[in-house]
Amino acid sequence: MGILFTIFTFTATVLLLIIIAFLYLTFQIYSGKSIKNPDYPPVNGTIFSRIFYFNRLYDYQTDVAKKQKTFRLLGPGQSELYTTDIRNIEHVLKTKFDNYTKGKYNQDIATDLFGNGIFAVDGDKWRQQRKLASFEFSTRVLRDFSCSVFRRNAAKLVRVISEMAIVDQIFDMQDTLMRCTLNSIFKVGFGVELNCLEGSSKEGTEFMKAFDDSNALVFRRYVDPLWKLKKYFNIGSEASLKKNIKIIDAFVTNLIRTKRKLLAEERLCDDKEDILSRIFGGEQERS
Ligand SMILES: *[C@@H]1O[C@H](CO)[C@@H](O)[C@H](O)[C@H]1NC(C)=O
Ligand SMILES: *[C@@H]1O[C@H](CO)[C@@H](O)[C@H](O)[C@H]1NC(C)=O
């Protein structure tokens, strides 16, 4: 009898706790959200409803956005706003840009991969990098250089695809486009050939995979409430992320070191076309 009673009490307590947690979460999600107020964008469910569409999330969100240009998803203690309305986009990205910071929440998630780069910072740090980048991109040298790089890589893409078409080979278009893009970005940004479209460089391919995977893993943090705990214990997705970031860091550090050395030997002085060389070049001229 005693044992039965204990089991019963234990089960009842656990059930009660689950119910309380559920009610609390529901309250946090729905209270104070002006759900029916037409001054606010329409609600398209809760953020948890997106779990069912996680593997085709972009497609699903696009479908919804085709019907409602701006909509809300309710989350505990907050709402997420999605918009494809150009007036809103202009307001956020231009007119009132300073009001829409990335904020600590996003920074916590993104910093491990993006460091203090332009994609992860706000305010003065952002402005400084943005100024440097827009200055560089407005120079003729870089514009001409990037144009020719994009053209060359587009031609390469066509060649690779037609070769596969000739032999009736099935291929992954998204993967192929990603490789082509990375090739171009690396040439323009760092002045090196990654050669990942042809897959001829083992390091390049390894880097590409690490970069792609870590983007997905960082994105997963948004839906994984335990990511900080996993990071602390270095397990699961967080352990893979750490490993991937190590590969990325090693690759980029090596690249920068080589470039610095070449520049110091002035072997690159007529060839300061890529962004990295230009930034280092500016560094040397100023010092
Ligand atoms: C969200 O929007 C889609 C597309 O308009 C619609 O089919 C779906 O029922 C909406 N979901 C909710 C919960 O309003
Ligand atoms: C933007 O920020 C300023 C200053 O912090 C504030 O006064 C203003 O109400 C904000 N505007 C919007 C549209 O959020």
mmCIF file of N, CA and C in Angstrom, residues 111-115 186 207 210-211 214 241-257:
data_model
loop_
_atom_site.group_PDB
_atom_site.id
_atom_site.type_symbol
_atom_site.label_atom_id
_atom_site.label_comp_id
_atom_site.label_asym_id
_atom_site.label_seq_id
_atom_site.Cartn_x
_atom_site.Cartn_y
_atom_site.Cartn_z
ATOM 1 N N THR A 111 28.147 35.214 -32.372
ATOM 2 C CA THR A 111 29.537 35.633 -32.177
ATOM 3 C C THR A 111 30.554 34.493 -32.329
ATOM 4 N N ASP A 112 30.186 33.286 -31.905
ATOM 5 C CA ASP A 112 31.146 32.183 -31.998
ATOM 6 C C ASP A 112 31.620 31.979 -33.435
ATOM 7 N N LEU A 113 30.710 32.161 -34.377
ATOM 8 C CA LEU A 113 31.089 31.973 -35.779
ATOM 9 C C LEU A 113 31.565 33.277 -36.422
ATOM 10 N N PHE A 114 30.870 34.372 -36.153
ATOM 11 C CA PHE A 114 31.159 35.605 -36.888
ATOM 12 C C PHE A 114 32.044 36.589 -36.121
ATOM 13 N N GLY A 115 32.403 36.245 -34.902
ATOM 14 C CA GLY A 115 33.290 37.090 -34.111
ATOM 15 C C GLY A 115 32.743 38.496 -33.974
ATOM 16 N N PHE A 186 35.926 34.091 -52.276
ATOM 17 C CA PHE A 186 37.301 33.931 -51.814
ATOM 18 C C PHE A 186 38.289 34.660 -52.701
ATOM 19 N N PHE A 207 37.142 23.283 -45.983
ATOM 20 C CA PHE A 207 36.701 24.567 -45.460
ATOM 21 C C PHE A 207 35.239 24.810 -45.801
ATOM 22 N N ALA A 210 32.970 22.840 -43.635
ATOM 23 C CA ALA A 210 32.950 23.359 -42.260
ATOM 24 C C ALA A 210 32.133 24.635 -42.188
ATOM 25 N N PHE A 211 32.272 25.480 -43.203
ATOM 26 C CA PHE A 211 31.577 26.766 -43.208
ATOM 27 C C PHE A 211 30.070 26.559 -43.342
ATOM 28 N N SER A 214 28.696 24.920 -40.122
ATOM 29 C CA SER A 214 28.602 25.777 -38.932
ATOM 30 C C SER A 214 27.490 26.805 -39.077
ATOM 31 N N LEU A 241 30.053 22.122 -33.847
ATOM 32 C CA LEU A 241 30.259 23.526 -34.197
ATOM 33 C C LEU A 241 31.680 23.959 -33.857
ATOM 34 N N LYS A 242 32.103 23.588 -32.660
ATOM 35 C CA LYS A 242 33.433 23.985 -32.219
ATOM 36 C C LYS A 242 34.507 23.426 -33.148
ATOM 37 N N LYS A 243 34.328 22.169 -33.542
ATOM 38 C CA LYS A 243 35.285 21.528 -34.430
ATOM 39 C C LYS A 243 35.321 22.248 -35.781
ATOM 40 N N ASN A 244 34.129 22.577 -36.309
ATOM 41 C CA ASN A 244 34.053 23.259 -37.599
ATOM 42 C C ASN A 244 34.692 24.648 -37.554
ATOM 43 N N ILE A 245 34.435 25.357 -36.460
ATOM 44 C CA ILE A 245 35.005 26.707 -36.339
ATOM 45 C C ILE A 245 36.532 26.644 -36.289
ATOM 46 N N LYS A 246 37.037 25.592 -35.671
ATOM 47 C CA LYS A 246 38.486 25.411 -35.614
ATOM 48 C C LYS A 246 39.065 25.257 -37.025
ATOM 49 N N ILE A 247 38.370 24.482 -37.852
ATOM 50 C CA ILE A 247 38.817 24.296 -39.239
ATOM 51 C C ILE A 247 38.800 25.636 -39.983
ATOM 52 N N ILE A 248 37.714 26.381 -39.804
ATOM 53 C CA ILE A 248 37.584 27.684 -40.470
ATOM 54 C C ILE A 248 38.697 28.624 -40.026
ATOM 55 N N ASP A 249 38.899 28.707 -38.722
ATOM 56 C CA ASP A 249 39.916 29.614 -38.183
ATOM 57 C C ASP A 249 41.306 29.267 -38.700
ATOM 58 N N ALA A 250 41.605 27.971 -38.694
ATOM 59 C CA ALA A 250 42.937 27.547 -39.143
ATOM 60 C C ALA A 250 43.139 27.937 -40.603
ATOM 61 N N PHE A 251 42.127 27.688 -41.402
ATOM 62 C CA PHE A 251 42.205 27.987 -42.836
ATOM 63 C C PHE A 251 42.424 29.489 -43.069
ATOM 64 N N VAL A 252 41.610 30.298 -42.399
ATOM 65 C CA VAL A 252 41.684 31.746 -42.624
ATOM 66 C C VAL A 252 42.974 32.335 -42.049
ATOM 67 N N THR A 253 43.366 31.864 -40.865
ATOM 68 C CA THR A 253 44.603 32.372 -40.264
ATOM 69 C C THR A 253 45.790 32.098 -41.174
ATOM 70 N N ASN A 254 45.809 30.886 -41.726
ATOM 71 C CA ASN A 254 46.883 30.505 -42.623
ATOM 72 C C ASN A 254 46.921 31.416 -43.855
ATOM 73 N N LEU A 255 45.724 31.694 -44.358
ATOM 74 C CA LEU A 255 45.587 32.565 -45.521
ATOM 75 C C LEU A 255 46.129 33.965 -45.246
ATOM 76 N N ILE A 256 45.743 34.504 -44.089
ATOM 77 C CA ILE A 256 46.161 35.854 -43.728
ATOM 78 C C ILE A 256 47.678 35.891 -43.533
ATOM 79 N N ARG A 257 48.203 34.853 -42.897
ATOM 80 C CA ARG A 257 49.640 34.819 -42.639
ATOM 81 C C ARG A 257 50.409 34.819 -43.969
#
